[in-house]
Every structure is written in structure tokens, then in C-alpha cells.
XYZ file of C-alpha atoms in Angstrom:
72
model
C 43.425 -0.752 18.968
C 41.005 -1.940 16.318
C 40.718 0.183 13.203
C 37.124 0.696 12.097
C 36.106 0.038 8.520
C 33.052 1.229 6.658
C 30.235 2.759 8.722
C 26.979 1.589 7.173
C 23.425 0.351 7.207
C 23.291 -3.150 5.767
C 20.803 -5.859 4.847
C 20.793 -9.632 5.028
C 18.266 -11.013 2.539
C 17.002 -14.444 1.564
C 17.401 -15.539 -2.055
C 14.513 -18.026 -1.881
C 12.205 -15.662 0.012
C 13.358 -12.119 -0.893
C 10.658 -10.514 1.254
C 12.642 -11.713 4.281
C 15.174 -8.990 5.088
C 17.183 -8.273 8.234
C 18.369 -4.643 8.512
C 21.272 -3.623 10.730
C 23.962 -0.991 11.172
C 27.628 -1.181 12.042
C 30.804 0.852 12.369
C 32.749 -2.138 10.986
C 30.548 -3.952 8.483
C 33.018 -6.707 7.551
C 33.476 -7.682 11.185
C 29.717 -7.488 11.798
C 29.003 -9.883 8.916
C 31.589 -12.278 10.353
C 29.871 -12.104 13.781
C 26.429 -12.730 12.247
C 27.722 -15.869 10.524
C 29.568 -17.009 13.646
C 26.466 -16.795 15.848
C 24.230 -18.296 13.173
C 26.590 -21.253 12.751
C 26.570 -21.763 16.545
C 22.753 -21.558 16.643
C 22.940 -18.576 19.012
C 21.970 -15.527 16.941
C 19.938 -12.840 18.748
C 17.328 -12.736 15.952
C 15.206 -15.864 16.316
C 13.629 -15.331 12.888
C 17.006 -15.068 11.167
C 18.294 -18.078 13.120
C 15.310 -20.221 12.143
C 15.703 -19.191 8.508
C 19.429 -20.015 8.581
C 18.733 -23.399 10.189
C 16.174 -24.278 7.521
C 17.773 -22.853 4.346
C 21.465 -22.493 5.230
C 24.091 -19.833 4.702
C 23.969 -20.119 0.906
C 20.448 -18.659 0.884
C 21.563 -15.406 2.534
C 23.047 -12.414 0.753
C 24.619 -9.503 2.567
C 24.722 -6.015 1.075
C 25.193 -2.402 2.056
C 22.235 -0.020 1.849
C 24.075 3.171 2.850
C 27.696 3.881 3.790
C 30.039 6.588 4.997
C 33.827 6.581 5.167
C 34.129 8.362 8.526
């Protein structure tokens, strides 16, 4: 059985274009970030806008941070 980590609301933001922000939530934020990067690297992310941004500017332009968290 998988142990859950931090429950949170998180953001993925562009460094070059900081007005571009993806907001999400997860019961395991570290795993969720891994999945985002996996799908982006495979060009199969569910967010077309985020995928296009990733394809144009790359992973190094994205920062990932937590907006709100709980340790439940």
C-alpha cells in the first residue's frame, strides 16, 4: 500500500512568463510533480497549454511550489 505524503494545493509557474500559472491539488504532491514531468516529457500532458509551454520553453522554465498544505 502506498503511503500518502503532503496533501496540498500547488502551482506550476513559468519563470519567463510568470503570469502563466497552472494550479492543481494532490494527496501526494511529490508523486504528482513526478507525473506532471513524466507526461510533459512524453508530450502527453492533459493540459494542452502547459504542454505547449513546456515544448517551447522546457522544464527549466517551470517552478513548482506549494500554495497550501495539510499533514493529514
